[in-house]
């Protein structure tokens, strides 16, 4: 359904009307703005740019590096996250299928296709990227779709996007109670105009910004003219892909679908009036039971106890000690640079040449004292003694190191550290580490199961021409409403209306 048809669509009986969708988007933007400073700090610590972020100097300047030699960073975030990633890295993922009473499809063929698709080299990189983001931030998202013109395994694609682009129903208490999933991102304006047949004159444009690039005050930095192409300043628009799971969709032919896909362009009308979607149609994917599927899948390793879609970042629990270690190490570095040789000399005992020789520090140098000097030689030059670094500073550093190691919940062996612990202590720590790794690996596997389910649904949907509804039979569900099912008997419904998956969103 295009824009002209949507303008006459009756939204009065819907729960998630366009006005409500915009309210959820504004709430999402507000949450992300509040969480942006912490996520930026996590990234800065992970990339060894902690002090740059603190002082708001994010662009690389050699002059800054040379002028702040007293700022020391001890990167503990990256080794901790790398310890988890080494265990979660998908060297080879094997998917096993068994016959199901809900479909007559070939499970052996489905297993072969899923394993080949999932173990492509670039696909493993995407899985690793999602795991890294979910550990460093509060989660990550994946989007699965298909290209009808693609060949072989390249017909179905997957893209990973960051946590701040993922619009979730954060107030539900169970995974399956979510009412919607969304993805808000910048897409090329020309691509959106061509795909949805929009009027270029009525569509504005903006530049993409780095959400995590900010000063110490938390202000977001828009791309500078010297590091961003000028043509990109107005070449993008903000697009929301919204999977509405509770409102039904009725097309112009009278067909009825559970759930719907809505596409919004967030432009000048974002804060005024009630913006309407530029496209609306059935959800692009269905499972083997014929139920619609959202093509967006979140990966969240840790979450608040009551809210599964409110993620908790693993890096957040390490940052207090990381900040303390960096501050104390920088203090000790500054103190050590002040520990220089300073002397007191009796006035008149040494002439100008003797002073120059003393400053040079040449080995074996003999300095003559004026023969008129009547005092003892030990009173001519007296070195000033510097106080040693306080033991409290060193003790605080030791405590911070101990705290961050306990918060890592990773054994020293997993990080490559050799200790003098007993064999029983090592085994106990290893068992604890394996349980932690297993808990995260279980969440990753559940996420991959959802990805594979959508992969197969996308392959089935791509077998049919999106513009051709022939071969689809109408059926009546228990409520007396018409639905569409494929006569092939595999239970997967091709999408005959949506063109979302003709090309991956950028």
Coordinates of C-alpha atoms in Angstrom, one line a residue:
X1 CA 0.0 0.0 0.0
X2 CA 1.6 3.3 -1.1
X3 CA 1.3 6.8 0.3
X4 CA -1.8 7.8 -1.6
X5 CA -3.7 4.7 -0.4
X6 CA -2.5 5.1 3.2
X7 CA -4.0 8.7 3.4
X8 CA -7.4 7.2 3.2
X9 CA -6.7 4.2 5.5
X10 CA -8.8 4.0 8.7
X11 CA -6.5 3.8 11.7
X12 CA -9.2 4.5 14.3
X13 CA -9.6 0.9 15.4
X14 CA -5.8 0.3 15.7
X15 CA -3.9 0.1 18.9
X16 CA -0.5 1.4 17.5
X17 CA -1.7 4.2 15.4
X18 CA 0.9 6.4 13.6
X19 CA 0.6 9.0 16.4
X20 CA 1.4 6.3 19.0
X21 CA 4.3 5.0 16.9
X22 CA 5.8 8.5 16.9
X23 CA 5.4 8.6 20.7
X24 CA 7.4 5.4 21.0
X25 CA 10.1 6.7 18.7
X26 CA 10.4 10.0 20.7
X27 CA 10.6 7.9 23.9
X28 CA 13.3 5.8 22.3
X29 CA 15.3 8.9 21.2
X30 CA 15.1 10.3 24.7
X31 CA 16.4 7.0 26.3
X32 CA 19.3 6.9 23.8
X33 CA 20.2 10.5 24.5
X34 CA 20.4 9.7 28.2
X35 CA 22.5 6.6 27.6
X36 CA 24.7 8.1 24.9
X37 CA 27.5 9.5 27.3
X38 CA 28.0 6.1 29.0
X39 CA 28.1 4.2 25.7
X40 CA 30.5 6.8 24.3
X41 CA 32.8 6.3 27.3
X42 CA 32.6 2.6 26.9
X43 CA 33.8 2.8 23.3
X44 CA 36.5 5.3 24.2
X45 CA 37.9 3.0 26.9
X46 CA 37.7 0.0 24.5
X47 CA 39.6 1.9 21.8
X48 CA 42.1 3.4 24.2
X49 CA 40.8 6.9 23.7
X50 CA 39.7 7.4 27.3
X51 CA 41.4 10.7 28.0
X52 CA 40.5 12.1 24.5
X53 CA 36.8 11.5 25.3
X54 CA 37.2 13.1 28.8
X55 CA 38.7 16.2 27.3
X56 CA 36.6 16.3 24.2
X57 CA 39.5 15.9 21.8
X58 CA 38.2 13.2 19.5
X59 CA 39.9 14.0 16.3
X60 CA 43.5 12.7 16.0
X61 CA 46.0 15.4 16.6
X62 CA 49.7 14.6 17.0
X63 CA 50.2 17.8 18.8
X64 CA 47.8 16.7 21.5
X65 CA 49.5 13.4 21.9
X66 CA 52.9 15.0 22.5
X67 CA 51.5 17.7 24.9
X68 CA 49.8 15.2 27.2
X69 CA 52.4 12.6 28.0
X70 CA 51.2 12.5 31.6
X71 CA 47.8 10.9 30.6
X72 CA 48.2 7.2 31.0
X73 CA 45.7 4.6 30.0
X74 CA 45.6 1.0 31.1
X75 CA 43.1 -0.7 28.8
X76 CA 41.3 -3.3 30.8
X77 CA 38.0 -3.2 28.9
X78 CA 39.3 -4.7 25.6
X79 CA 41.0 -7.7 27.2
X80 CA 37.8 -8.5 29.2
X81 CA 35.5 -8.3 26.2
X82 CA 38.0 -10.2 24.1
X83 CA 38.0 -13.0 26.7
X84 CA 34.3 -13.4 26.1
X85 CA 34.5 -13.1 22.3
X86 CA 37.1 -15.8 22.1
X87 CA 34.6 -18.2 23.7
X88 CA 31.7 -16.9 21.7
X89 CA 33.5 -16.7 18.3
X90 CA 31.6 -18.9 15.8
X91 CA 34.4 -21.0 14.3
X92 CA 31.8 -23.4 13.0
X93 CA 28.1 -23.3 13.8
X94 CA 26.2 -26.5 13.1
X95 CA 22.4 -26.3 12.7
X96 CA 20.5 -29.6 13.2
X97 CA 16.9 -30.0 11.9
X98 CA 14.4 -32.7 12.5
X99 CA 11.0 -33.4 10.9
X100 CA 8.2 -31.2 12.2
X101 CA 4.5 -31.9 12.3
X102 CA 3.8 -28.3 11.2
X103 CA 5.4 -28.6 7.7
X104 CA 6.1 -31.1 5.0
X105 CA 9.4 -29.5 4.0
X106 CA 12.7 -31.4 3.6
X107 CA 14.5 -31.0 6.8
X108 CA 17.8 -32.3 5.4
X109 CA 17.7 -29.8 2.6
X110 CA 16.8 -27.0 5.1
X111 CA 19.8 -28.1 7.3
X112 CA 22.2 -28.0 4.4
X113 CA 21.0 -24.5 3.3
X114 CA 21.0 -23.0 6.8
X115 CA 24.5 -24.4 7.6
X116 CA 26.0 -23.1 4.3
X117 CA 24.4 -19.7 4.8
X118 CA 25.3 -19.4 8.4
X119 CA 29.0 -20.4 8.0
X120 CA 29.9 -18.0 5.2
X121 CA 33.1 -16.0 6.2
X122 CA 31.4 -12.7 6.2
X123 CA 28.4 -14.1 8.2
X124 CA 30.7 -15.2 11.0
X125 CA 32.1 -11.7 11.1
X126 CA 28.6 -10.3 11.5
X127 CA 27.9 -12.7 14.4
X128 CA 31.1 -11.6 16.1
X129 CA 30.3 -7.9 15.5
X130 CA 26.9 -8.3 17.1
X131 CA 28.4 -10.2 20.1
X132 CA 31.0 -7.4 20.6
X133 CA 28.4 -4.7 20.5
X134 CA 26.1 -6.5 22.9
X135 CA 29.0 -6.8 25.4
X136 CA 30.3 -3.2 24.9
X137 CA 26.8 -1.6 24.9
X138 CA 23.4 -2.9 26.0
X139 CA 22.7 -5.0 23.0
X140 CA 22.7 -5.2 19.2
X141 CA 20.2 -5.9 16.4
X142 CA 20.1 -8.0 13.3
X143 CA 17.8 -7.7 10.3
X144 CA 17.1 -10.5 7.8
X145 CA 15.7 -10.1 4.4
X146 CA 15.9 -11.3 0.8
X147 CA 16.7 -10.1 -2.7
X148 CA 14.4 -11.8 -5.3
X149 CA 17.0 -11.1 -8.0
X150 CA 19.9 -12.7 -6.0
X151 CA 21.4 -16.0 -6.8
X152 CA 22.1 -19.0 -4.5
X153 CA 23.0 -18.2 -0.9
X154 CA 23.3 -14.5 -1.8
X155 CA 19.5 -14.3 -2.1
X156 CA 19.1 -13.9 1.6
X157 CA 21.0 -11.3 3.6
X158 CA 21.6 -10.2 7.2
X159 CA 22.7 -6.9 8.5
X160 CA 23.9 -6.0 12.0
X161 CA 23.0 -2.6 13.5
X162 CA 23.8 -0.9 16.8
X163 CA 21.7 -0.8 19.9
X164 CA 20.7 2.9 19.6
X165 CA 19.0 2.2 16.3
X166 CA 16.8 -0.6 17.8
X167 CA 13.3 0.5 18.8
X168 CA 12.0 -2.0 21.3
X169 CA 9.0 -2.5 23.6
X170 CA 11.0 -1.9 26.7
X171 CA 8.2 -2.1 29.2
X172 CA 7.1 -5.7 28.7
X173 CA 8.1 -8.4 31.2
X174 CA 8.4 -11.3 28.8
X175 CA 10.2 -11.8 25.5
X176 CA 7.0 -13.0 23.7
X177 CA 4.8 -10.1 24.9
X178 CA 6.6 -7.5 22.7
X179 CA 4.1 -5.5 20.6
X180 CA 6.6 -4.2 18.1
X181 CA 10.2 -4.1 16.8
X182 CA 11.7 -1.2 15.0
X183 CA 14.9 -0.1 13.2
X184 CA 15.6 3.7 12.9
X185 CA 18.5 4.5 10.7
X186 CA 19.8 6.9 8.0
X187 CA 19.2 5.7 4.4
X188 CA 20.2 7.4 1.1
X189 CA 17.5 9.8 0.1
X190 CA 17.6 8.9 -3.6
X191 CA 17.2 5.2 -2.7
X192 CA 14.1 5.9 -0.6
X193 CA 12.6 8.1 -3.3
X194 CA 13.1 5.4 -5.9
X195 CA 11.9 2.5 -3.8
X196 CA 8.7 4.1 -2.5
X197 CA 8.0 6.4 -5.4
X198 CA 8.2 9.7 -3.4
X199 CA 8.3 13.3 -4.6
X200 CA 11.8 14.6 -4.2
X201 CA 10.6 18.2 -3.7
X202 CA 8.7 17.3 -0.6
X203 CA 11.4 15.3 1.0
X204 CA 14.2 17.0 2.9
X205 CA 17.6 15.7 3.6
X206 CA 20.3 15.5 6.3
X207 CA 23.8 14.2 6.9
X208 CA 24.6 11.0 8.9
X209 CA 26.2 11.7 12.2
X210 CA 28.3 9.5 14.5
X211 CA 26.0 8.9 17.4
X212 CA 28.8 8.2 19.8
X213 CA 31.1 11.0 18.7
X214 CA 30.7 13.6 21.4
X215 CA 32.6 16.0 23.6
X216 CA 33.0 15.7 27.4
X217 CA 29.8 17.7 27.7
X218 CA 27.9 15.0 25.9
X219 CA 27.0 17.1 22.8
X220 CA 26.8 15.1 19.6
X221 CA 29.3 16.0 16.9
X222 CA 27.9 16.3 13.4
X223 CA 30.3 15.3 10.6
X224 CA 32.9 18.0 10.0
X225 CA 33.5 19.5 6.6
X226 CA 37.1 18.2 6.5
X227 CA 36.2 14.5 7.2
X228 CA 32.8 14.2 5.5
X229 CA 32.0 14.6 1.8
X230 CA 30.0 17.9 1.4
X231 CA 27.5 16.1 -0.8
X232 CA 26.5 13.8 2.1
X233 CA 25.3 16.8 4.1
X234 CA 21.8 16.5 2.6
X235 CA 21.9 13.0 1.0
X236 CA 20.2 11.0 3.7
X237 CA 16.9 10.7 5.5
X238 CA 16.0 9.1 8.8
X239 CA 13.8 6.1 8.1
X240 CA 11.9 3.9 10.6
X241 CA 11.0 0.3 9.8
X242 CA 8.3 -0.6 12.2
X243 CA 7.0 -4.2 12.7
X244 CA 3.6 -3.8 14.2
X245 CA 2.7 -7.2 15.8
X246 CA -0.7 -6.5 17.2
X247 CA -2.6 -4.5 14.6
X248 CA -4.0 -6.3 11.5
X249 CA -3.6 -5.2 7.9
X250 CA -6.3 -5.1 5.3
X251 CA -5.2 -4.5 1.7
X252 CA -7.3 -3.0 -1.1
X253 CA -8.5 -6.4 -2.3
X254 CA -10.0 -7.2 1.1
X255 CA -7.3 -9.7 2.2
X256 CA -6.6 -9.8 5.9
X257 CA -3.1 -10.2 7.5
X258 CA -1.9 -10.6 11.1
X259 CA 0.5 -7.8 11.9
X260 CA 1.9 -5.3 9.5
X261 CA 5.1 -3.6 8.3
X262 CA 5.1 0.2 8.4
X263 CA 7.8 2.5 6.9
X264 CA 8.1 6.1 8.1
X265 CA 10.4 8.9 6.9
X266 CA 11.2 11.0 9.9
X267 CA 11.5 14.5 8.3
X268 CA 10.2 17.9 8.9
X269 CA 6.8 16.6 10.1
X270 CA 8.4 14.6 13.0
X271 CA 7.4 17.0 15.7
X272 CA 4.3 18.5 14.2
X273 CA 1.0 16.9 13.1
X274 CA 0.5 13.2 12.7
X275 CA 2.9 11.7 10.2
X276 CA 1.7 8.8 8.1
X277 CA 3.8 5.9 6.9
X278 CA 5.1 6.0 3.3
X279 CA 4.5 2.3 2.9
X280 CA 2.3 -0.2 4.8
X281 CA 1.9 -3.9 4.1
X282 CA 1.9 -7.4 5.7
X283 CA 5.0 -8.5 7.6
X284 CA 7.5 -9.8 5.1
X285 CA 8.2 -13.2 6.7
X286 CA 6.1 -16.0 8.3
X287 CA 7.2 -19.1 10.2
X288 CA 6.4 -22.8 9.5
X289 CA 3.1 -22.4 11.4
X290 CA 2.0 -19.6 9.2
X291 CA 2.4 -16.9 11.9
X292 CA 4.0 -13.6 10.9
X293 CA 7.6 -12.9 11.9
X294 CA 9.3 -9.6 12.6
X295 CA 12.5 -9.5 10.4
X296 CA 14.3 -7.7 13.3
X297 CA 16.0 -9.8 16.0
X298 CA 17.6 -8.2 19.1
X299 CA 20.7 -9.7 20.8
X300 CA 20.8 -8.9 24.6
X301 CA 23.1 -10.9 26.8
X302 CA 22.2 -9.3 30.1
X303 CA 19.0 -7.4 31.0
X304 CA 17.2 -5.9 34.0
X305 CA 15.6 -8.6 36.1
X306 CA 12.0 -7.5 35.3
X307 CA 12.5 -6.2 31.7
X308 CA 14.0 -8.4 29.1
X309 CA 14.4 -5.7 26.5
X310 CA 16.2 -3.3 28.8
X311 CA 19.8 -4.4 28.3
X312 CA 22.7 -4.2 30.6
X313 CA 26.2 -3.7 29.2
X314 CA 29.0 -6.0 30.4
X315 CA 31.4 -3.0 30.0
X316 CA 29.4 -0.9 32.4
X317 CA 30.3 -3.0 35.4
X318 CA 34.0 -2.5 34.6
X319 CA 34.0 1.2 34.0
X320 CA 34.2 2.5 37.6
X321 CA 37.5 0.6 38.2
X322 CA 38.7 1.5 34.7
X323 CA 38.3 5.2 35.4
X324 CA 40.0 4.8 38.8
X325 CA 43.0 2.9 37.4
X326 CA 43.5 5.5 34.6
X327 CA 43.3 8.4 37.1
X328 CA 45.8 6.8 39.6
X329 CA 48.2 5.8 36.9
X330 CA 48.2 9.3 35.4
X331 CA 48.8 10.8 38.9
X332 CA 51.8 8.5 39.5
X333 CA 53.1 9.4 36.1
X334 CA 52.9 13.1 36.8
X335 CA 54.5 12.6 40.2
X336 CA 57.4 10.7 38.7
X337 CA 58.1 13.4 36.1
X338 CA 58.3 15.9 38.9
X339 CA 60.9 13.8 40.7
X340 CA 63.9 15.6 39.1
X341 CA 67.2 16.6 40.7
X342 CA 67.0 20.0 42.5
X343 CA 69.8 21.6 44.5
X344 CA 70.4 24.4 46.9
X345 CA 73.7 26.3 46.5
X346 CA 75.3 29.0 48.7
X347 CA 75.3 32.3 46.9
X348 CA 78.8 33.2 45.7
X349 CA 80.3 29.8 46.2
X350 CA 80.1 28.9 42.4
X351 CA 80.6 31.1 39.4
X352 CA 78.5 31.0 36.2
X353 CA 80.8 28.4 34.6
X354 CA 80.5 26.1 37.6
X355 CA 76.7 26.4 37.5
X356 CA 76.7 25.3 33.9
X357 CA 78.9 22.4 34.6
X358 CA 76.7 21.3 37.5
X359 CA 73.6 21.4 35.3
X360 CA 75.2 19.3 32.5
X361 CA 75.7 16.3 34.9
X362 CA 78.8 15.1 33.0
X363 CA 80.3 12.0 34.5
X364 CA 83.7 12.6 36.3
X365 CA 83.2 16.4 36.2
X366 CA 85.3 18.4 38.8
X367 CA 83.8 21.7 39.9
X368 CA 86.2 24.2 41.6
X369 CA 84.9 26.3 44.5
X370 CA 86.0 29.9 44.8
X371 CA 89.2 30.0 47.0
X372 CA 87.6 32.8 49.0
X373 CA 84.8 30.5 50.2
X374 CA 85.3 29.8 54.0
X375 CA 82.6 27.2 54.6
X376 CA 82.7 23.5 54.4
X377 CA 82.4 21.7 51.1
X378 CA 79.2 19.9 52.0
X379 CA 77.4 23.2 52.4
X380 CA 78.2 24.4 48.9
X381 CA 75.5 22.4 47.1
X382 CA 72.7 20.6 48.9
X383 CA 70.3 18.3 47.1
X384 CA 66.6 18.6 47.9
X385 CA 65.0 15.3 48.8
X386 CA 61.6 14.5 47.3
X387 CA 59.0 12.7 49.3
X388 CA 58.1 9.2 48.0
X389 CA 54.8 8.3 46.5
X390 CA 52.3 7.8 49.2
X391 CA 51.6 4.1 49.9
X392 CA 47.9 5.0 49.9
X393 CA 48.1 5.7 46.1
X394 CA 49.7 2.3 45.5
X395 CA 47.2 0.5 47.7
X396 CA 44.3 2.2 45.9
X397 CA 45.7 1.0 42.6
X398 CA 46.0 -2.5 43.9
X399 CA 42.4 -2.5 45.2
X400 CA 41.2 -1.2 41.8
X401 CA 43.1 -3.9 40.0
X402 CA 41.6 -6.5 42.3
X403 CA 38.1 -5.1 41.9
X404 CA 38.2 -5.1 38.2
X405 CA 39.5 -8.6 38.0
X406 CA 36.6 -9.8 40.2
X407 CA 34.1 -8.0 38.0
X408 CA 35.4 -9.6 34.9
X409 CA 34.0 -12.9 36.0
X410 CA 36.7 -14.5 33.7
X411 CA 39.4 -16.7 34.9
X412 CA 43.0 -15.4 34.6
X413 CA 43.8 -18.4 32.3
X414 CA 41.1 -17.2 29.9
X415 CA 43.0 -13.9 29.7
X416 CA 46.4 -15.5 29.4
X417 CA 47.5 -14.7 32.9
X418 CA 49.7 -17.2 34.8
X419 CA 49.0 -17.4 38.6
X420 CA 50.4 -19.3 41.6
X421 CA 47.0 -20.5 42.7
X422 CA 46.5 -24.1 43.8
X423 CA 45.1 -26.7 41.4
X424 CA 41.7 -26.9 43.2
X425 CA 41.4 -23.1 43.2
X426 CA 42.1 -23.0 39.5
X427 CA 39.5 -25.7 38.8
X428 CA 36.9 -23.8 40.8
X429 CA 37.6 -20.6 38.9
X430 CA 37.5 -22.4 35.6
X431 CA 34.1 -24.0 36.4
X432 CA 32.7 -20.5 37.2
X433 CA 34.1 -19.1 34.0
X434 CA 32.7 -21.9 31.9
X435 CA 29.2 -21.3 33.5
X436 CA 29.4 -17.6 32.6
X437 CA 30.6 -18.3 29.1
X438 CA 27.8 -20.9 28.8
X439 CA 25.2 -18.4 29.9
X440 CA 26.2 -15.9 27.3
X441 CA 26.6 -18.6 24.7
X442 CA 23.1 -19.8 25.4
X443 CA 21.7 -16.3 24.7
X444 CA 23.8 -16.1 21.5
X445 CA 22.4 -19.5 20.4
X446 CA 18.8 -18.5 21.0
X447 CA 19.5 -15.4 18.9
X448 CA 21.0 -17.6 16.1
X449 CA 18.0 -19.9 16.2
X450 CA 15.7 -16.9 15.6
X451 CA 18.1 -15.8 12.8
X452 CA 18.0 -19.2 11.1
X453 CA 14.2 -19.3 11.3
X454 CA 14.0 -16.0 9.5
X455 CA 16.6 -17.2 7.0
X456 CA 14.5 -20.1 5.9
X457 CA 11.4 -18.0 5.8
X458 CA 13.2 -15.5 3.6
X459 CA 14.4 -18.2 1.2
X460 CA 10.8 -19.5 0.9
X461 CA 9.4 -16.0 0.4
X462 CA 12.1 -15.3 -2.2
X463 CA 11.0 -18.3 -4.4
X464 CA 7.9 -16.3 -5.4
X465 CA 7.6 -13.1 -7.4
X466 CA 6.7 -10.4 -4.9
X467 CA 4.4 -8.8 -7.5
X468 CA 2.6 -12.0 -8.4
X469 CA -0.1 -13.4 -6.1
X470 CA -1.0 -16.4 -8.3
X471 CA -0.6 -19.8 -6.6
X472 CA -1.8 -18.4 -3.2
X473 CA -5.0 -19.9 -1.9
X474 CA -7.4 -18.0 0.4
X475 CA -8.3 -19.7 3.6
X476 CA -10.5 -18.8 6.5
X477 CA -9.1 -18.8 10.0
X478 CA -11.0 -19.6 13.2
X479 CA -12.3 -16.1 13.4
X480 CA -13.8 -16.2 9.9
X481 CA -11.1 -13.9 8.4
X482 CA -9.4 -14.6 5.2
X483 CA -5.7 -15.5 5.3
X484 CA -3.2 -16.6 2.7
X485 CA -1.3 -19.8 2.7
X486 CA 0.9 -21.4 0.1
X487 CA -0.3 -24.6 -1.6
X488 CA 3.2 -26.1 -1.5
X489 CA 2.4 -27.4 2.0
X490 CA 5.6 -26.1 3.7
X491 CA 3.6 -23.6 5.7
X492 CA 5.7 -20.6 4.7
X493 CA 3.9 -17.7 3.2
X494 CA 5.6 -15.6 0.5
X495 CA 5.1 -11.9 0.7
X496 CA 3.1 -10.6 -2.3
X497 CA 3.0 -6.9 -1.4
X498 CA 6.1 -5.7 0.5
X499 CA 9.1 -4.6 -1.5
X500 CA 11.2 -4.0 1.7
X501 CA 13.6 -6.9 0.9
X502 CA 14.4 -6.1 -2.7
X503 CA 17.5 -4.4 -1.4
X504 CA 19.1 -4.3 2.0
X505 CA 18.7 -1.1 4.0
X506 CA 21.9 0.8 4.4

